[in-house]
Amino acid sequence: MFQGNSALTLDAKGRMTIPTRYRDALTEAADGALTVTRNFDGGLLIYPRPVWEEKREAIMAFPMSARHVQRMLLGNAQDVEIDGSGRILIAPELRMATSIVKDVVLVGMGKHFDLWDATVFAQQQAQDLAKGLPDSLEHFSL
């Protein structure tokens, strides 16, 4: 399970170092194979390949009325490998589509990660805090 967030920097080629605390688990569970795609919130999703393959099957089974969701998730999916230096390449197309340039935040979301431009992530966090808990979580307690 992935949790927490890490402030990271992309290099000039768009490569990002996977934090050490996740690298061993990703190497063991997915042999370093990941899939990166867009999400609907303005960031990217990063899945260990075996988890993505399950998601991909579910996405492909969506009804025709959700074709736009298939285009967004499958049409933007890029398979990447963790290199010998522990980095992955974020494709230029995905960086442009999400305004990701240099400073990013990698957010552990359980079985996958979100990747955000650092400024956009800070804005999203402020919006999320202002919203508070939704009514569907009224009985949730920490």
PDB file of N, CA, C and O in Angstrom, residues 2 10 21 33 35 41 53 61 65-66 82 87 99-100 105 113 117 125:
ATOM      1  N   PHE A   2       0.576   2.157  -0.890  1.00  0.00           N
ATOM      2  CA  PHE A   2       1.343   3.394  -1.007  1.00  0.00           C
ATOM      3  C   PHE A   2       0.578   4.517  -0.313  1.00  0.00           C
ATOM      4  O   PHE A   2      -0.618   4.688  -0.533  1.00  0.00           O
ATOM      5  N   LEU A  10      11.553  16.895 -11.608  1.00  0.00           N
ATOM      6  CA  LEU A  10      11.857  16.246 -12.879  1.00  0.00           C
ATOM      7  C   LEU A  10      13.155  16.831 -13.413  1.00  0.00           C
ATOM      8  O   LEU A  10      13.398  18.030 -13.284  1.00  0.00           O
ATOM      9  N   ARG A  21      11.672   4.499  -0.677  1.00  0.00           N
ATOM     10  CA  ARG A  21      10.692   3.773   0.145  1.00  0.00           C
ATOM     11  C   ARG A  21       9.664   3.024  -0.696  1.00  0.00           C
ATOM     12  O   ARG A  21       9.020   2.101  -0.210  1.00  0.00           O
ATOM     13  N   ALA A  33       7.939  -2.343 -13.581  1.00  0.00           N
ATOM     14  CA  ALA A  33       7.089  -1.943 -14.702  1.00  0.00           C
ATOM     15  C   ALA A  33       5.889  -1.152 -14.187  1.00  0.00           C
ATOM     16  O   ALA A  33       5.156  -1.616 -13.313  1.00  0.00           O
ATOM     17  N   THR A  35       2.676   1.923 -15.325  1.00  0.00           N
ATOM     18  CA  THR A  35       1.909   2.573 -16.384  1.00  0.00           C
ATOM     19  C   THR A  35       1.472   3.934 -15.870  1.00  0.00           C
ATOM     20  O   THR A  35       0.981   4.057 -14.746  1.00  0.00           O
ATOM     21  N   ASP A  41      -8.581  14.946 -12.795  1.00  0.00           N
ATOM     22  CA  ASP A  41      -8.380  16.047 -11.854  1.00  0.00           C
ATOM     23  C   ASP A  41      -7.256  16.984 -12.267  1.00  0.00           C
ATOM     24  O   ASP A  41      -6.934  17.919 -11.542  1.00  0.00           O
ATOM     25  N   GLU A  53      -3.098  -3.547 -15.324  1.00  0.00           N
ATOM     26  CA  GLU A  53      -3.690  -4.533 -16.235  1.00  0.00           C
ATOM     27  C   GLU A  53      -5.094  -4.923 -15.784  1.00  0.00           C
ATOM     28  O   GLU A  53      -5.988  -5.099 -16.611  1.00  0.00           O
ATOM     29  N   ALA A  61     -14.222  -2.712 -20.549  1.00  0.00           N
ATOM     30  CA  ALA A  61     -15.587  -3.245 -20.480  1.00  0.00           C
ATOM     31  C   ALA A  61     -16.639  -2.159 -20.240  1.00  0.00           C
ATOM     32  O   ALA A  61     -17.826  -2.465 -20.164  1.00  0.00           O
ATOM     33  N   SER A  65     -21.389   4.606 -23.566  1.00  0.00           N
ATOM     34  CA  SER A  65     -21.658   5.929 -22.999  1.00  0.00           C
ATOM     35  C   SER A  65     -20.461   6.476 -22.225  1.00  0.00           C
ATOM     36  O   SER A  65     -20.406   7.672 -21.944  1.00  0.00           O
ATOM     37  N   ALA A  66     -19.501   5.618 -21.913  1.00  0.00           N
ATOM     38  CA  ALA A  66     -18.292   6.042 -21.193  1.00  0.00           C
ATOM     39  C   ALA A  66     -17.070   6.016 -22.099  1.00  0.00           C
ATOM     40  O   ALA A  66     -15.936   5.917 -21.635  1.00  0.00           O
ATOM     41  N   ILE A  82      11.231   1.376 -14.429  1.00  0.00           N
ATOM     42  CA  ILE A  82      12.177   2.027 -13.532  1.00  0.00           C
ATOM     43  C   ILE A  82      13.579   1.670 -14.034  1.00  0.00           C
ATOM     44  O   ILE A  82      13.903   0.493 -14.186  1.00  0.00           O
ATOM     45  N   ARG A  87      14.732   5.825 -11.832  1.00  0.00           N
ATOM     46  CA  ARG A  87      13.924   6.880 -12.441  1.00  0.00           C
ATOM     47  C   ARG A  87      12.934   6.315 -13.445  1.00  0.00           C
ATOM     48  O   ARG A  87      13.145   5.247 -14.013  1.00  0.00           O
ATOM     49  N   SER A  99       0.417  20.322 -17.275  1.00  0.00           N
ATOM     50  CA  SER A  99       1.222  21.460 -16.809  1.00  0.00           C
ATOM     51  C   SER A  99       2.360  21.046 -15.876  1.00  0.00           C
ATOM     52  O   SER A  99       2.832  21.851 -15.085  1.00  0.00           O
ATOM     53  N   ILE A 100       2.768  19.802 -15.968  1.00  0.00           N
ATOM     54  CA  ILE A 100       3.903  19.334 -15.164  1.00  0.00           C
ATOM     55  C   ILE A 100       5.182  19.751 -15.876  1.00  0.00           C
ATOM     56  O   ILE A 100       5.392  19.397 -17.036  1.00  0.00           O
ATOM     57  N   VAL A 105       4.648  16.573  -7.042  1.00  0.00           N
ATOM     58  CA  VAL A 105       4.350  15.867  -5.799  1.00  0.00           C
ATOM     59  C   VAL A 105       3.806  14.496  -6.182  1.00  0.00           C
ATOM     60  O   VAL A 105       2.840  14.392  -6.945  1.00  0.00           O
ATOM     61  N   PHE A 113      -0.381   5.710  -7.477  1.00  0.00           N
ATOM     62  CA  PHE A 113       0.075   7.048  -7.119  1.00  0.00           C
ATOM     63  C   PHE A 113      -0.643   8.078  -7.980  1.00  0.00           C
ATOM     64  O   PHE A 113      -0.999   7.807  -9.121  1.00  0.00           O
ATOM     65  N   ASP A 117       1.670  18.521 -10.565  1.00  0.00           N
ATOM     66  CA  ASP A 117       2.510  19.703 -10.529  1.00  0.00           C
ATOM     67  C   ASP A 117       2.396  20.246  -9.098  1.00  0.00           C
ATOM     68  O   ASP A 117       1.300  20.276  -8.524  1.00  0.00           O
ATOM     69  N   GLN A 125      -5.157  20.907  -2.699  1.00  0.00           N
ATOM     70  CA  GLN A 125      -5.238  20.635  -1.260  1.00  0.00           C
ATOM     71  C   GLN A 125      -6.054  21.711  -0.557  1.00  0.00           C
ATOM     72  O   GLN A 125      -6.871  21.410   0.316  1.00  0.00           O
TER      73      GLN A 125
END
